[in-house]
Coordinates of C-alpha atoms (C1' of nucleotides) in Angstrom, one line a residue:
Chain U
M1 CA -10.4 36.4 -5.3
E2 CA -10.1 34.0 -2.2
R3 CA -10.3 30.2 -2.8
T4 CA -13.4 28.6 -1.3
P5 CA -13.1 24.8 -0.3
I6 CA -15.7 22.8 -2.0
H7 CA -17.2 21.3 1.4
R8 CA -18.0 24.9 2.5
L9 CA -19.8 26.0 -0.8
R10 CA -23.3 25.8 0.7
E11 CA -22.4 28.9 2.9
F12 CA -22.0 30.8 -0.2
I13 CA -25.3 30.4 -2.0
G14 CA -26.0 33.3 -4.3
Q15 CA -22.4 34.5 -4.1
K16 CA -19.5 34.6 -6.5
V17 CA -16.7 32.2 -5.4
T18 CA -13.4 30.8 -6.8
V19 CA -12.8 27.1 -6.6
Q20 CA -9.6 25.4 -7.4
G21 CA -9.2 21.8 -8.0
W22 CA -9.1 18.9 -10.6
L23 CA -11.6 18.2 -13.4
Q24 CA -12.9 14.7 -12.5
T25 CA -15.6 14.4 -15.1
L26 CA -16.6 16.4 -18.2
R27 CA -20.1 16.0 -19.8
D28 CA -20.1 17.9 -22.8
Q29 CA -23.4 18.3 -24.4
K30 CA -24.7 20.3 -27.4
K31 CA -25.7 23.3 -25.4
M32 CA -24.3 22.8 -22.0
Q33 CA -21.2 21.5 -20.3
F34 CA -21.1 20.0 -16.8
L35 CA -17.8 19.8 -15.1
I36 CA -17.4 17.9 -11.9
I37 CA -14.5 19.6 -9.9
R38 CA -12.7 17.9 -7.0
D39 CA -10.7 19.4 -4.4
R40 CA -9.3 17.8 -1.2
T41 CA -12.7 18.5 0.6
G42 CA -15.2 17.2 -2.0
L43 CA -16.8 17.4 -5.3
V44 CA -18.9 20.0 -7.0
Q45 CA -20.8 20.3 -10.2
V46 CA -20.0 23.3 -12.4
A47 CA -22.7 24.1 -15.3
F48 CA -21.9 26.2 -18.3
W49 CA -24.2 27.4 -21.1
K50 CA -21.9 27.2 -24.2
A51 CA -23.7 30.1 -25.8
N52 CA -22.5 32.5 -23.0
D53 CA -19.0 32.3 -24.3
P54 CA -18.4 29.9 -27.3
A55 CA -14.5 30.4 -27.0
L56 CA -14.4 29.3 -23.4
A57 CA -16.7 26.4 -24.3
E58 CA -14.1 25.3 -27.0
R59 CA -11.3 25.4 -24.4
I60 CA -13.3 23.4 -22.1
S61 CA -14.0 20.8 -24.6
T62 CA -10.3 20.2 -25.0
L63 CA -9.7 19.7 -21.3
G64 CA -8.5 16.2 -20.2
T65 CA -9.8 14.6 -17.1
E66 CA -7.6 15.3 -14.0
S67 CA -6.5 18.8 -15.2
A68 CA -5.9 21.2 -12.5
V69 CA -8.2 24.4 -13.0
T70 CA -9.2 27.5 -11.3
I71 CA -12.9 28.5 -11.8
T72 CA -15.1 31.4 -10.7
G73 CA -18.8 31.4 -10.7
T74 CA -22.0 31.9 -8.7
V75 CA -23.1 29.1 -6.3
I76 CA -26.7 28.1 -7.0
D77 CA -29.0 26.2 -4.8
N78 CA -30.5 23.6 -7.2
E79 CA -32.3 20.6 -5.8
I80 CA -32.3 19.0 -9.2
V81 CA -28.6 18.5 -8.9
K82 CA -27.9 15.0 -7.5
L83 CA -24.4 16.0 -6.1
N84 CA -25.3 17.9 -2.8
G85 CA -28.2 19.9 -4.5
L86 CA -26.0 22.7 -5.5
E87 CA -23.9 23.8 -8.3
I88 CA -21.8 26.7 -9.6
Q89 CA -22.7 28.5 -12.7
L90 CA -19.5 29.2 -14.6
E91 CA -18.2 32.6 -15.4
S92 CA -14.5 32.0 -16.0
L93 CA -12.0 29.2 -16.0
E94 CA -8.3 29.1 -15.9
I95 CA -6.3 25.9 -16.9
V96 CA -3.6 25.8 -14.2
N97 CA -2.0 22.6 -15.6
A98 CA -3.7 20.7 -18.3
A99 CA -3.7 16.9 -18.0
E100 CA -2.5 14.7 -21.0
A101 CA -5.1 12.4 -22.2
P102 CA -5.5 9.6 -21.7
V103 CA -4.4 9.3 -18.0
P104 CA -2.3 6.3 -17.3
F105 CA -5.1 4.9 -15.3
E106 CA -8.4 6.1 -13.9
P107 CA -8.0 6.8 -10.2
F108 CA -11.9 6.8 -10.0
G109 CA -12.7 3.9 -12.3
D110 CA -14.5 0.9 -11.3
S111 CA -11.5 -1.3 -11.3
L112 CA -8.0 -0.3 -10.2
P113 CA -4.6 -1.5 -11.8
S114 CA -2.3 -3.7 -9.8
I115 CA -0.5 -2.2 -6.9
D116 CA 2.8 -2.1 -8.9
F117 CA 1.3 -0.2 -11.7
R118 CA -0.3 2.3 -9.2
L119 CA 3.1 2.6 -7.4
D120 CA 4.5 3.8 -10.8
W121 CA 2.0 6.5 -10.8
R122 CA 1.7 6.9 -7.1
Y123 CA 0.7 10.6 -7.2
L124 CA -2.4 9.8 -9.3
D125 CA -3.2 6.8 -7.1
L126 CA -2.8 9.2 -4.0
R127 CA -5.8 11.3 -5.5
R128 CA -8.3 8.7 -4.6
A129 CA -10.4 9.5 -1.6
E130 CA -9.3 6.4 0.2
N131 CA -5.8 7.4 0.2
L132 CA -6.5 11.0 1.1
L133 CA -8.3 9.6 4.0
L134 CA -5.6 7.3 5.0
F135 CA -2.9 9.9 5.2
T136 CA -5.3 12.3 7.0
V137 CA -5.8 9.6 9.5
Q138 CA -2.1 8.9 9.7
T139 CA -1.5 12.5 10.5
T140 CA -4.0 12.3 13.3
V141 CA -2.4 9.0 14.6
E142 CA 1.0 10.6 14.9
Q143 CA -0.5 13.7 16.4
A144 CA -2.4 11.7 19.1
M145 CA 0.8 9.6 19.8
R146 CA 2.8 12.7 20.3
E147 CA 0.0 14.3 22.5
Y148 CA 0.0 11.3 24.8
W149 CA 3.7 11.2 25.2
L150 CA 3.8 15.0 25.9
Q151 CA 1.0 14.5 28.5
H152 CA 3.2 11.8 30.1
D153 CA 6.4 13.9 30.2
F154 CA 8.2 12.4 27.3
M155 CA 10.9 14.3 25.2
E156 CA 11.2 13.9 21.4
I157 CA 14.7 13.0 20.1
H158 CA 16.1 12.7 16.6
S159 CA 19.0 10.1 16.4
P160 CA 21.3 9.8 13.4
K161 CA 20.6 7.4 10.7
I162 CA 24.1 7.2 9.6
M163 CA 26.1 4.9 11.8
G164 CA 29.9 3.9 11.8
T165 CA 29.7 0.5 13.1
P166 CA 27.0 -2.2 12.4
S167 CA 25.3 -2.2 15.8
E168 CA 23.3 -5.5 16.4
S169 CA 23.5 -8.3 13.9
G170 CA 25.0 -6.5 11.0
A171 CA 23.1 -8.8 8.6
E172 CA 20.5 -6.5 7.5
L173 CA 22.4 -3.2 7.2
F174 CA 22.7 -1.1 4.1
E175 CA 26.3 -0.1 3.6
V176 CA 26.9 3.5 2.3
A177 CA 30.2 5.2 1.1
Y178 CA 31.0 7.7 3.7
F179 CA 34.1 9.8 2.3
E180 CA 37.1 7.5 2.8
R181 CA 35.3 4.9 5.0
K182 CA 32.2 2.7 5.1
A183 CA 29.0 3.8 7.1
Y184 CA 25.8 2.1 7.6
L185 CA 22.1 3.1 7.7
A186 CA 20.5 2.7 11.1
Q187 CA 18.2 -0.3 11.3
S188 CA 16.7 1.0 14.6
P189 CA 17.2 3.9 16.9
Q190 CA 17.7 1.3 19.6
F191 CA 21.1 2.3 21.0
Y192 CA 20.5 6.0 20.7
K193 CA 17.3 6.1 22.6
Q194 CA 18.8 4.0 25.3
M195 CA 21.7 6.6 25.3
A196 CA 19.0 9.1 26.2
M197 CA 18.3 7.1 29.2
A198 CA 21.9 7.2 30.2
A199 CA 21.6 11.0 29.6
G200 CA 18.9 11.4 32.2
F201 CA 16.1 12.3 29.7
E202 CA 14.0 9.6 31.5
R203 CA 11.4 9.3 28.9
V204 CA 11.9 9.7 25.1
F205 CA 10.3 9.0 21.9
E206 CA 11.3 9.2 18.2
I207 CA 9.4 8.9 14.9
G208 CA 11.9 8.4 12.1
P209 CA 13.1 6.4 9.2
V210 CA 14.7 3.0 9.7
F211 CA 16.4 0.8 7.1
R212 CA 16.5 -3.0 6.7
A213 CA 18.5 -4.6 4.0
D214 CA 16.2 -7.6 4.0
P215 CA 15.3 -9.0 0.5
S216 CA 11.8 -9.7 1.7
F217 CA 8.9 -9.9 -0.8
T218 CA 5.9 -9.9 1.3
S219 CA 2.9 -7.7 1.9
R220 CA 4.2 -6.4 5.1
H221 CA 7.9 -5.7 4.7
M222 CA 9.7 -2.8 3.4
T223 CA 13.4 -1.8 3.2
E224 CA 12.7 1.7 4.6
F225 CA 9.8 2.3 6.8
T226 CA 8.9 4.9 9.6
G227 CA 9.7 3.5 13.0
V228 CA 7.8 4.6 16.0
D229 CA 10.1 4.2 19.1
M230 CA 10.0 5.1 22.8
E231 CA 12.0 4.4 25.8
M232 CA 11.3 5.0 29.6
S233 CA 13.3 4.9 32.7
W234 CA 13.0 3.7 36.3
I235 CA 10.8 0.7 35.3
D236 CA 10.5 -2.4 37.4
S237 CA 9.8 -4.8 34.4
H238 CA 8.5 -5.1 30.9
E239 CA 5.2 -5.0 32.5
D240 CA 5.4 -1.3 33.0
V241 CA 6.3 -0.8 29.4
M242 CA 3.2 -2.7 28.3
A243 CA 0.9 -0.9 30.7
F244 CA 2.0 2.3 29.1
T245 CA 1.8 1.0 25.6
E246 CA -1.7 -0.3 25.7
R247 CA -3.0 3.0 27.2
W248 CA -1.2 5.0 24.5
I249 CA -2.7 2.7 21.8
Q250 CA -6.1 3.1 23.4
Y251 CA -5.8 6.9 23.3
V252 CA -4.7 6.9 19.7
Y253 CA -7.7 4.8 18.8
Q254 CA -10.0 7.1 20.6
V255 CA -8.8 10.2 19.0
V256 CA -9.0 8.6 15.5
K257 CA -12.5 7.4 16.2
D258 CA -13.7 10.8 17.5
K259 CA -12.3 12.6 14.6
H260 CA -12.6 10.3 11.6
G261 CA -14.8 7.3 12.7
D262 CA -17.7 8.2 10.6
E263 CA -15.6 8.9 7.4
I264 CA -13.6 5.6 7.9
R265 CA -16.9 3.7 8.2
E266 CA -18.1 5.3 5.2
K267 CA -15.2 5.2 2.8
L268 CA -13.3 2.1 4.0
G269 CA -16.2 0.1 5.7
V270 CA -14.1 -0.3 8.8
E271 CA -15.6 0.3 12.2
I272 CA -12.8 1.8 14.5
K273 CA -13.0 -0.2 17.7
V274 CA -11.1 1.3 20.7
P275 CA -9.4 -1.6 22.5
T276 CA -10.1 -2.0 26.1
V277 CA -7.2 -2.3 28.7
P278 CA -5.4 -4.3 29.7
F279 CA -4.7 -6.2 26.6
P280 CA -4.3 -9.9 27.1
R281 CA -1.0 -11.2 27.9
I282 CA 0.1 -14.6 26.9
S283 CA 3.6 -16.0 27.6
M284 CA 5.3 -17.8 24.9
H285 CA 5.1 -21.0 26.9
D286 CA 1.3 -20.7 27.2
A287 CA 1.1 -19.9 23.5
Y288 CA 2.7 -23.3 22.7
V289 CA 0.0 -24.9 24.9
V290 CA -2.8 -23.1 23.2
L291 CA -1.5 -23.8 19.7
K292 CA -1.3 -27.5 20.7
Q293 CA -4.9 -27.3 21.9
V294 CA -6.2 -25.8 18.7
G295 CA -4.2 -28.1 16.6
Y296 CA -1.8 -25.6 15.0
A297 CA 1.4 -27.4 14.0
L298 CA 4.4 -25.2 14.3
P299 CA 7.3 -25.9 12.0
P300 CA 9.7 -28.2 13.9
E301 CA 12.7 -25.7 13.4
K302 CA 10.7 -23.2 15.5
K303 CA 12.0 -23.2 19.0
G304 CA 10.7 -20.7 21.3
D305 CA 9.2 -18.5 18.4
L306 CA 6.0 -18.5 16.3
D307 CA 5.6 -18.4 12.6
P308 CA 3.1 -16.0 11.1
G309 CA 0.6 -18.7 10.9
G310 CA 1.1 -19.3 14.5
E311 CA 0.6 -15.7 15.3
R312 CA -2.6 -15.5 13.4
A313 CA -3.8 -18.7 15.1
M314 CA -3.1 -17.0 18.6
A315 CA -4.9 -14.0 17.4
D316 CA -8.0 -16.0 16.5
Y317 CA -7.8 -17.6 20.0
V318 CA -7.5 -14.3 21.7
K319 CA -10.4 -13.0 19.7
K320 CA -12.6 -16.0 20.7
T321 CA -11.5 -16.1 24.3
Y322 CA -11.1 -12.5 25.2
D323 CA -12.9 -10.7 22.3
H324 CA -9.8 -8.7 21.9
D325 CA -7.9 -7.7 18.7
F326 CA -4.6 -7.0 20.5
F327 CA -2.4 -9.2 22.7
F328 CA 1.0 -9.2 24.1
L329 CA 3.2 -12.2 23.6
I330 CA 5.5 -12.2 26.5
D331 CA 8.5 -14.0 28.1
W332 CA 10.5 -15.0 25.0
P333 CA 13.4 -17.3 25.3
I334 CA 16.8 -15.8 25.2
T335 CA 17.6 -17.7 22.0
V336 CA 15.3 -15.6 19.8
R337 CA 15.8 -12.2 21.4
P338 CA 18.9 -9.8 21.3
F339 CA 21.6 -9.7 23.8
Y340 CA 20.3 -6.3 25.3
H341 CA 16.9 -7.7 26.5
M342 CA 16.9 -8.1 30.3
R343 CA 16.3 -11.8 31.5
H344 CA 14.0 -12.8 34.4
A345 CA 16.1 -13.2 37.5
D346 CA 14.5 -16.6 38.4
R347 CA 14.4 -17.7 34.8
P348 CA 17.7 -17.0 33.1
D349 CA 16.4 -18.6 29.9
L350 CA 13.5 -16.2 29.5
T351 CA 13.7 -12.5 28.5
K352 CA 11.5 -9.7 29.9
S353 CA 10.3 -8.9 26.5
F354 CA 7.0 -8.8 24.4
D355 CA 5.7 -8.6 21.1
L356 CA 2.5 -6.7 20.3
I357 CA 0.3 -8.7 18.0
A358 CA -2.7 -6.7 16.5
G359 CA -5.1 -8.5 14.0
G360 CA -2.6 -11.4 13.8
L361 CA 0.2 -9.1 12.7
E362 CA 3.4 -8.2 14.6
I363 CA 3.4 -4.5 15.0
A364 CA 5.7 -3.9 17.9
T365 CA 8.5 -5.4 19.7
G366 CA 9.5 -4.3 23.3
A367 CA 11.4 -5.2 26.4
Q368 CA 13.1 -4.1 29.6
R369 CA 16.9 -3.5 28.6
E370 CA 19.7 -5.0 30.5
H371 CA 21.3 -1.8 32.0
R372 CA 24.0 -3.6 34.2
P373 CA 27.3 -3.5 32.1
D374 CA 28.8 -6.6 33.4
I375 CA 25.7 -8.7 32.6
L376 CA 25.1 -6.9 29.4
L377 CA 28.7 -7.8 28.2
Q378 CA 28.3 -11.4 29.1
Q379 CA 25.0 -11.7 27.1
A380 CA 26.7 -10.1 24.3
F381 CA 29.5 -12.6 24.3
E382 CA 27.0 -15.4 24.7
K383 CA 25.4 -14.1 21.3
G384 CA 28.7 -14.3 19.8
L385 CA 29.3 -10.5 19.5
H386 CA 32.6 -8.8 19.7
Q387 CA 33.2 -6.2 22.3
E388 CA 34.9 -3.6 20.3
P389 CA 32.2 -2.6 17.8
I390 CA 29.6 -2.1 20.6
Q391 CA 32.1 -0.6 23.1
F392 CA 30.4 2.8 22.6
Y393 CA 27.0 1.3 23.5
L394 CA 28.5 -0.7 26.5
D395 CA 29.9 2.8 27.7
F396 CA 26.4 4.1 28.1
F397 CA 25.9 1.9 31.2
R398 CA 29.1 2.9 33.1
Y399 CA 28.2 6.1 34.9
G400 CA 24.7 5.8 36.3
C401 CA 22.1 4.5 33.9
P402 CA 18.6 3.9 35.3
S403 CA 16.7 0.7 34.7
H404 CA 14.6 1.2 31.4
G405 CA 12.6 -0.3 28.6
G406 CA 10.6 0.5 25.6
F407 CA 9.4 -0.6 22.2
G408 CA 9.7 0.0 18.5
L409 CA 6.5 -0.1 16.4
G410 CA 6.0 0.0 12.6
L411 CA 3.8 3.1 11.6
S412 CA 2.7 1.5 8.3
R413 CA 1.8 -1.8 10.1
F414 CA 0.0 0.1 12.7
M415 CA -2.1 1.8 9.8
M416 CA -2.8 -1.6 8.1
V417 CA -4.2 -2.9 11.3
M418 CA -6.2 0.1 12.2
L419 CA -7.8 0.5 8.7
G420 CA -8.0 -3.1 7.7
I421 CA -5.7 -2.9 4.9
N422 CA -3.9 -6.0 4.0
N423 CA -0.8 -4.7 1.9
I424 CA 1.7 -2.4 3.5
R425 CA 2.4 -0.8 0.1
E426 CA -1.0 0.8 0.4
T427 CA -0.6 2.3 3.6
V428 CA 3.0 3.9 3.1
Y429 CA 3.2 7.2 1.2
I430 CA 6.0 6.0 -1.1
F431 CA 7.0 2.4 -0.8
R432 CA 10.6 1.1 -0.8
G433 CA 11.4 -2.5 -1.3
P434 CA 14.2 -4.7 -2.6
T435 CA 13.3 -3.9 -6.4
R436 CA 11.5 -0.6 -5.9
L437 CA 13.4 2.6 -5.8
N438 CA 11.2 4.8 -7.9
P439 CA 9.3 7.1 -7.5
Chain M
rG1 C1' 17.7 -17.4 0.0
rG2 C1' 13.3 -21.3 -0.9
rG3 C1' 8.2 -22.1 -2.9
rG4 C1' 3.4 -21.2 -5.4
rG5 C1' 0.5 -18.0 -8.9
rC6 C1' 0.3 -14.6 -12.9
rG7 C1' 2.1 -11.9 -17.5
rU8 C1' -3.5 -10.7 -23.7
rG9 C1' -5.1 -2.9 -26.6
rG10 C1' -3.4 2.7 -21.9
rU11 C1' -6.2 0.1 -17.7
rG12 C1' -9.2 -4.2 -15.9
rU13 C1' -10.6 -8.8 -17.8
rA14 C1' -12.5 -13.0 -21.3
rG15 C1' -10.3 -16.7 -24.5
rU16 C1' -6.6 -22.6 -22.3
rG17 C1' -4.8 -26.4 -29.7
rG18 C1' -8.3 -23.9 -35.6
rC19 C1' -8.1 -16.3 -33.5
rU20 C1' -9.9 -12.5 -38.8
rA21 C1' -8.0 -12.3 -30.5
rA22 C1' -13.5 -10.7 -27.4
rC23 C1' -15.7 -7.5 -23.5
rA24 C1' -15.5 -3.4 -20.2
rU25 C1' -13.4 1.3 -19.2
rG26 C1' -10.6 5.2 -21.0
rC27 C1' -9.3 7.9 -25.7
rG28 C1' -10.9 10.4 -30.6
rG29 C1' -15.1 11.9 -33.8
rC30 C1' -20.5 12.9 -34.5
rC31 C1' -25.3 13.2 -32.2
rC32 C1' -28.2 14.6 -27.9
rU33 C1' -33.2 21.3 -24.2
rG34 C1' -29.7 20.1 -17.5
rU35 C1' -26.3 16.1 -17.6
rC36 C1' -25.6 13.6 -12.9
rA37 C1' -22.4 5.9 -12.6
rA38 C1' -25.4 10.5 -18.4
rG39 C1' -27.0 8.2 -23.1
rG40 C1' -26.7 6.7 -28.7
rC41 C1' -23.7 5.8 -33.1
rC42 C1' -18.9 5.5 -35.4
rG43 C1' -13.5 4.9 -34.8
rA44 C1' -8.3 4.2 -33.4
rG45 C1' -5.7 1.0 -30.1
rA46 C1' -2.9 -5.7 -28.5
rC47 C1' 1.0 -9.6 -33.7
rC48 C1' -1.0 -12.2 -26.6
rG49 C1' 6.5 -10.3 -21.6
rC50 C1' 10.9 -12.3 -24.2
rG51 C1' 13.7 -16.6 -26.4
rG52 C1' 13.6 -21.5 -27.9
rG53 C1' 10.8 -26.1 -28.8
rU54 C1' 6.5 -29.6 -29.7
rU55 C1' 2.6 -29.5 -33.7
rC56 C1' -0.2 -29.3 -40.2
rG57 C1' -1.4 -25.3 -36.9
rA58 C1' 0.4 -22.1 -30.5
rA59 C1' -2.2 -16.4 -26.7
rC60 C1' -3.2 -21.6 -25.4
rC61 C1' 1.3 -27.4 -24.5
rC62 C1' 6.9 -28.0 -22.9
rC63 C1' 11.8 -25.7 -21.6
rG64 C1' 14.5 -21.5 -20.4
rU65 C1' 14.5 -16.3 -19.2
rC66 C1' 12.7 -11.6 -17.2
rG67 C1' 9.0 -9.0 -14.7
rC68 C1' 5.2 -8.8 -11.1
rU69 C1' 2.7 -10.9 -7.1
rC70 C1' 1.8 -13.9 -2.8
rC71 C1' 3.6 -17.3 1.0
rC72 C1' 8.0 -19.2 3.9
rG73 C1' 12.5 -17.6 6.1
rC74 C1' 13.6 -12.6 8.5
rC75 C1' 11.1 -8.9 11.0
rA76 C1' 8.2 -3.4 12.5

RNA sequence: GGGGGCGUGGUGUAGUGGCUAACAUGCGGCCCUGUCAAGGCCGAGACCGCGGGUUCGAACCCCGUCGCUCCCGCCA
């Protein structure tokens, strides 16, 4: 018999149905048993008169909560039932996979264990409605991102995650044994998406894993995460990249709001607010002026950069001044940016780059790239890089490479901001950190 | 790498020098004419992360250690 999802049961009043799901609650009384069954779409009460089949009643009595079961029965409209005013009168039940009792923790209890304990039992944690929603929304987010890109003539690429040479700094690379040699896990698809520009693809995107060997113990860092990257050709400046980015984000927010806005409000208490464009743009120079005005003292060693507190202070300022949750922090000094960022022609000390700050959190970094090989090489030397390891990259710019730029964005950070969740471990399917390799 | 905080039944907490370690939830048993955040009664379950010290006496104070967590650095 075909399975009926719980949220459609009302269409089957008076009919016999099969429901498959998890036993969330069992109320075992003298004459009757009530089972609350949950599937991905909702909850339903199942009622059973023990006298109808004492053997079955006995089996039900032994069921642990969270057991996976298949039940069949007749759907009854019953206004006495508080759960959606309907119930299933049980005819048969198959235990697909019994849950041991007790369960390590109660996913539907009043209080939740610490994040660390829940990560040990992540699959149970993921059964919670909030998590089901989060990853449903993430699916929509990625779909909307792709839709917008495809509507604007982007191509999807998949670049390798095993690299032969440390690309940028080398400090945060994981080393792996590669037959007789060493190899490295990619900490960004940066060079390869730029190669697509040299290849004449003109506009590309990639959603894929990136690895950072940073021993960071914060609520917003991971050693492996999903990077959302794009690169576009024939641009005049980083402004072209920002103009695309803000509309792309606006589109994603709109799709999520249309599709899940009510459920997000209901389950997470968050109102999805579609941002207006353009997002405010604030130069690093102006940010320093603002921070001085609002009395935020940056650590003295910060030269041309902001600390996380400074970013949050700027986010507050932008919220008050422009009523906006996003802003671009632009024109970063060359000292704090990588060698491949293009510099302003009239200000060789400033890069044509930006960070996207959302809700006070750094969620993306972008720039126009330097595509002129002689200047690029010179900038690499200035940063103390050696030519040989990056020669393959420098070669991209030798035989006709258009001007280009793009950004890299952290998917889980994006989800944190969109859904107002303050720990990245909650927004990633399975967390990887310096001391977390399981599950 | 630096700093702060926290480690008490399965889980979440209380207890901060006299503890026979408390409460909630979960678990087991019994009871209950349809429950619905079900309810009632009974029960099992922690030697208080680990090691050392102070003290007549330590879950509680001190030192070390491990784990977790948050912040800074770094960044998406």
